[in-house]
Amino acid sequence: MSSPRTRRSTTVWWSSSLVAAAAAVAIAATAEAAPHRVVSLNLCADQFLVLLLPRDRIAALSPLADDPTLSAVAGRAAGIRRVAPLAEAVLPLAPDLAVAGPWGGAGAASVLERRGIPVLRLGLAETFSAIEEQLLRIGEALGEGETASRLAAEMRTALDALPPAPREKPRALVWQARGFVPGAGTLADSVLVAAGFANAAPFRGYGFVALEALLASPPSLLVTAPPGGPASLSTALTNHPAIARAAIPRATVDPALLACGSPLTVDAAVTLAAAR
């Protein structure tokens, strides 16, 4: 007859084995249910797929995925198939999930749904909390919840490490081609606030600030895109000689980091905090 200690050890071993077996079954079921051919219909969706999925599970990305002026994952997206956000282009790829963003591809998404293909629709992520919420949501849909949680934790850590804002925040203006400016309530506004600035834009949403208005009330920091890219009259405005004469401090941020809210957007806040 076995001793009580032996019986207890056997029971513990048996219970642990059952727990381990159940966990293995759950992991296998999750992997089986996860989509294996995912198509992106939108620039912002591209970034989440590249960050969360192995390349062999991405059936195609949007045509803008490797444009370095718009996509923060352009380098990592190189070599992945592109597809126009049109139903006739996507259907032959036989995806088991399509991810659509807030702009473009709405018609294709509707057709795909009518054909029985699941579509995950993303909204605008204009704050870091919204980015985290969206990251975790799409991570769960892709069967990559662990990866999404890790990226969210890394983003929070980077935000927590930013220096605290002063009592009187310096004013910063994100000034883009043709004087286009993101105001309060935008992704760029969230980046400025995280970096310890007040947005100098005099409006909510998006609008324009003329050169004359900029010079009449210069911000503490002017945020522009790095030099380079195709020359044009619209981009030349950001380098007008009058700005240099006014000696307005300047910082540059990759515009791709402000095009879509993603875990990479925190890099823009880190850059601007260092310029404060």
Coordinates of C-alpha atoms in Angstrom, one line a residue:
M1 CA 0.0 0.0 0.0
S2 CA 1.3 3.4 -0.9
S3 CA 2.0 6.0 1.8
P4 CA -0.1 9.2 2.2
R5 CA 2.9 11.2 1.0
T6 CA 3.2 9.1 -2.1
R7 CA -0.5 9.4 -2.8
R8 CA -0.3 13.2 -2.4
S9 CA 2.7 13.4 -4.7
T10 CA 1.0 11.3 -7.3
T11 CA -2.1 13.5 -7.1
V12 CA -0.1 16.7 -7.5
W13 CA 1.8 15.3 -10.5
W14 CA -1.5 14.1 -12.1
S15 CA -3.2 17.5 -11.5
S16 CA -0.1 19.4 -12.9
S17 CA -0.2 17.1 -15.9
L18 CA -3.8 17.8 -16.5
V19 CA -3.2 21.6 -16.3
A20 CA -0.3 21.3 -18.7
A21 CA -2.3 19.2 -21.1
A22 CA -5.3 21.6 -21.0
A23 CA -2.9 24.6 -21.6
A24 CA -1.4 22.8 -24.6
V25 CA -4.8 22.1 -26.1
A26 CA -5.9 25.7 -25.6
I27 CA -2.7 27.0 -27.3
A28 CA -3.2 24.6 -30.2
A29 CA -6.9 25.6 -30.5
T30 CA -5.9 29.3 -30.5
A31 CA -3.2 28.7 -33.2
E32 CA -5.7 26.8 -35.3
A33 CA -8.3 29.5 -35.0
A34 CA -5.9 32.3 -35.8
P35 CA -6.1 33.6 -39.4
H36 CA -3.2 32.5 -41.5
R37 CA -3.7 34.6 -44.6
V38 CA -4.3 38.2 -43.6
V39 CA -4.7 41.1 -46.0
S40 CA -4.4 44.8 -45.2
L41 CA -6.6 47.3 -47.0
N42 CA -5.1 50.4 -45.4
L43 CA -1.8 52.1 -44.5
C44 CA -2.5 52.1 -40.8
A45 CA -3.6 48.4 -40.9
D46 CA -0.3 47.7 -42.6
Q47 CA 1.7 48.8 -39.6
F48 CA -0.2 46.6 -37.2
L49 CA 0.2 43.5 -39.4
V50 CA 3.9 44.0 -39.9
L51 CA 4.5 44.6 -36.1
L52 CA 2.3 41.6 -35.0
L53 CA 2.6 38.9 -37.7
P54 CA 5.3 36.8 -39.2
R55 CA 5.7 37.6 -42.9
D56 CA 4.3 34.2 -44.0
R57 CA 0.9 35.0 -42.5
I58 CA 0.6 38.4 -44.4
A59 CA -1.1 37.7 -47.7
A60 CA -0.7 41.3 -48.9
L61 CA -0.3 44.9 -47.7
S62 CA -1.7 48.2 -49.1
P63 CA 0.1 49.9 -52.0
L64 CA 1.6 52.5 -49.6
A65 CA 3.2 50.0 -47.2
D66 CA 6.7 50.6 -48.4
D67 CA 6.5 54.4 -48.9
P68 CA 9.0 55.7 -46.3
T69 CA 7.2 59.2 -46.2
L70 CA 4.0 57.6 -45.0
S71 CA 4.7 54.2 -43.6
A72 CA 6.7 53.8 -40.3
V73 CA 7.3 50.1 -41.3
A74 CA 8.4 50.7 -44.8
G75 CA 11.7 48.9 -44.4
R76 CA 10.2 45.9 -42.7
A77 CA 7.4 45.8 -45.4
A78 CA 9.9 45.4 -48.2
G79 CA 9.2 42.3 -50.3
I80 CA 5.7 41.6 -49.0
R81 CA 3.0 41.5 -51.7
R82 CA 1.0 44.7 -52.3
V83 CA -2.7 44.7 -53.3
A84 CA -5.0 47.5 -54.2
P85 CA -7.9 47.9 -51.8
L86 CA -10.4 46.6 -54.3
A87 CA -12.5 43.5 -53.9
E88 CA -11.5 42.1 -57.4
A89 CA -7.8 42.4 -56.4
V90 CA -8.2 40.9 -52.9
L91 CA -10.6 38.0 -53.5
P92 CA -8.1 36.0 -55.6
L93 CA -5.7 36.0 -52.6
A94 CA -8.3 33.9 -50.6
P95 CA -7.6 35.7 -47.3
D96 CA -9.2 34.4 -44.1
L97 CA -9.1 37.9 -42.6
A98 CA -9.0 41.5 -44.1
V99 CA -8.1 44.5 -41.9
A100 CA -9.6 47.8 -43.0
G101 CA -8.7 51.2 -41.7
P102 CA -10.9 54.3 -41.3
W103 CA -10.1 55.6 -44.9
G104 CA -10.4 53.8 -48.2
G105 CA -11.3 50.2 -49.0
A106 CA -14.8 50.5 -47.5
G107 CA -16.4 49.2 -50.7
A108 CA -14.0 46.3 -50.8
A109 CA -14.6 45.5 -47.1
S110 CA -18.3 45.3 -47.7
V111 CA -17.9 42.9 -50.7
L112 CA -15.5 40.7 -48.8
E113 CA -18.0 40.4 -45.9
R114 CA -20.8 39.4 -48.3
R115 CA -18.5 36.7 -49.6
G116 CA -18.0 35.4 -46.1
I117 CA -14.5 36.8 -45.4
P118 CA -14.2 38.3 -42.0
V119 CA -13.2 42.0 -41.9
L120 CA -11.7 43.7 -38.9
R121 CA -12.4 47.4 -39.1
L122 CA -10.0 49.8 -37.3
G123 CA -11.0 53.3 -36.1
L124 CA -8.8 56.3 -35.7
A125 CA -6.3 56.0 -32.9
E126 CA -5.5 59.6 -31.9
T127 CA -4.3 59.1 -28.4
F128 CA -1.8 56.7 -26.8
S129 CA -4.6 55.0 -24.9
A130 CA -6.5 54.5 -28.1
I131 CA -3.4 53.1 -29.8
E132 CA -3.0 50.5 -27.0
E133 CA -6.7 49.6 -27.1
Q134 CA -6.5 49.1 -30.8
L135 CA -3.2 47.2 -30.6
L136 CA -4.6 44.7 -28.1
R137 CA -7.9 44.3 -30.1
I138 CA -6.1 43.5 -33.3
G139 CA -3.6 41.3 -31.5
E140 CA -6.4 39.2 -30.1
A141 CA -8.1 38.9 -33.6
L142 CA -4.8 37.7 -35.1
G143 CA -4.1 35.2 -32.3
E144 CA -1.0 37.4 -31.3
G145 CA -2.3 38.7 -28.0
E146 CA 1.0 38.0 -26.2
T147 CA 3.0 40.0 -28.8
A148 CA 0.5 42.8 -28.7
S149 CA 0.7 43.0 -24.9
R150 CA 4.5 43.1 -25.1
L151 CA 4.4 46.0 -27.6
A152 CA 1.8 47.8 -25.4
A153 CA 4.0 47.4 -22.3
E154 CA 7.1 48.7 -24.2
M155 CA 5.1 51.8 -25.4
R156 CA 3.9 52.5 -21.8
T157 CA 7.4 52.2 -20.5
A158 CA 8.7 54.7 -23.1
L159 CA 6.0 57.1 -22.2
D160 CA 6.6 56.8 -18.5
A161 CA 10.3 57.5 -19.1
L162 CA 9.6 60.9 -20.7
P163 CA 10.6 63.9 -18.5
P164 CA 7.7 65.5 -16.8
A165 CA 6.2 68.6 -18.4
P166 CA 7.0 72.0 -16.9
R167 CA 4.3 74.0 -15.2
E168 CA 4.2 76.4 -18.1
K169 CA 4.4 74.2 -21.2
P170 CA 6.4 75.6 -24.2
R171 CA 4.3 76.0 -27.4
A172 CA 5.1 73.8 -30.3
L173 CA 3.6 73.8 -33.8
V174 CA 3.8 70.8 -36.2
W175 CA 4.1 72.6 -39.6
Q176 CA 3.7 70.5 -42.7
A177 CA 3.7 71.1 -46.5
R178 CA 1.6 74.1 -47.5
G179 CA 1.3 75.2 -43.9
F180 CA -0.9 72.2 -43.0
V181 CA -1.1 71.9 -39.2
P182 CA -2.7 69.3 -36.9
G183 CA -4.5 71.0 -34.0
A184 CA -6.1 69.9 -30.8
G185 CA -7.6 66.4 -30.7
T186 CA -5.2 64.9 -33.3
L187 CA -2.5 62.3 -33.1
A188 CA 0.2 64.9 -33.4
D189 CA -1.4 66.9 -30.5
S190 CA -1.2 63.8 -28.3
V191 CA 2.5 63.4 -29.2
L192 CA 3.2 67.1 -28.3
V193 CA 1.4 66.8 -25.0
A194 CA 3.3 63.6 -24.1
A195 CA 6.5 65.4 -25.0
G196 CA 5.7 68.2 -22.6
F197 CA 4.5 70.8 -25.1
A198 CA 1.3 72.8 -25.6
N199 CA 0.0 72.7 -29.2
A200 CA 0.3 76.2 -30.7
A201 CA -2.3 75.5 -33.4
P202 CA -5.3 77.9 -32.8
F203 CA -7.9 75.3 -33.7
R204 CA -9.2 71.7 -33.2
G205 CA -8.7 69.1 -35.9
Y206 CA -6.7 70.0 -39.0
G207 CA -6.2 73.4 -40.7
F208 CA -3.6 75.7 -42.1
V209 CA -1.3 78.3 -40.6
A210 CA 0.1 80.9 -43.0
L211 CA 3.7 81.9 -42.9
E212 CA 2.7 85.4 -41.8
A213 CA 0.7 84.0 -38.9
L214 CA 3.6 81.8 -37.8
L215 CA 6.0 84.8 -37.8
A216 CA 3.5 87.0 -36.0
S217 CA 3.2 84.5 -33.1
P218 CA 6.3 82.2 -33.3
P219 CA 6.1 79.0 -31.3
S220 CA 8.8 77.9 -28.9
L221 CA 9.5 75.0 -31.3
L222 CA 8.7 74.4 -34.9
V223 CA 8.3 70.7 -35.8
T224 CA 8.8 69.8 -39.5
A225 CA 9.7 66.8 -41.5
P226 CA 13.4 66.0 -42.0
P227 CA 15.0 67.6 -45.1
G228 CA 15.0 65.6 -48.3
G229 CA 12.3 64.1 -50.5
P230 CA 11.0 65.6 -53.7
A231 CA 11.3 69.3 -54.0
S232 CA 8.0 71.3 -54.4
L233 CA 6.6 74.7 -53.7
S234 CA 4.5 73.2 -50.9
T235 CA 7.5 71.7 -49.1
A236 CA 9.7 74.7 -49.7
L237 CA 7.4 76.7 -47.5
T238 CA 8.7 74.9 -44.4
N239 CA 12.2 76.1 -45.2
H240 CA 11.4 79.8 -46.0
P241 CA 14.3 82.1 -45.3
A242 CA 12.1 84.2 -43.0
I243 CA 11.9 81.4 -40.5
A244 CA 15.6 81.2 -40.3
R245 CA 15.8 85.0 -39.8
A246 CA 13.2 84.7 -37.0
A247 CA 15.6 82.1 -35.3
I248 CA 12.7 79.8 -34.3
P249 CA 14.0 76.6 -32.8
R250 CA 13.3 73.6 -34.9
A251 CA 13.0 69.9 -34.5
T252 CA 12.3 67.3 -37.2
V253 CA 10.1 64.2 -36.8
D254 CA 9.6 61.5 -39.4
P255 CA 6.1 62.3 -40.8
A256 CA 5.3 58.6 -41.0
L257 CA 5.2 58.4 -37.2
L258 CA 2.4 60.9 -37.2
A259 CA 0.5 59.5 -40.2
C260 CA -1.0 56.5 -38.2
G261 CA -1.3 55.8 -34.5
S262 CA 0.8 52.7 -33.7
P263 CA 3.3 51.6 -31.0
L264 CA 6.0 53.3 -33.1
T265 CA 4.4 56.7 -32.6
V266 CA 6.0 57.0 -29.2
D267 CA 9.3 57.5 -31.0
A268 CA 8.0 60.9 -32.1
A269 CA 7.3 61.9 -28.5
V270 CA 10.7 60.7 -27.4
T271 CA 12.4 62.8 -30.1
L272 CA 10.4 66.0 -29.2
A273 CA 10.9 65.6 -25.5
A274 CA 14.6 65.6 -26.1
A275 CA 14.2 68.9 -28.0
R276 CA 12.4 70.6 -25.1

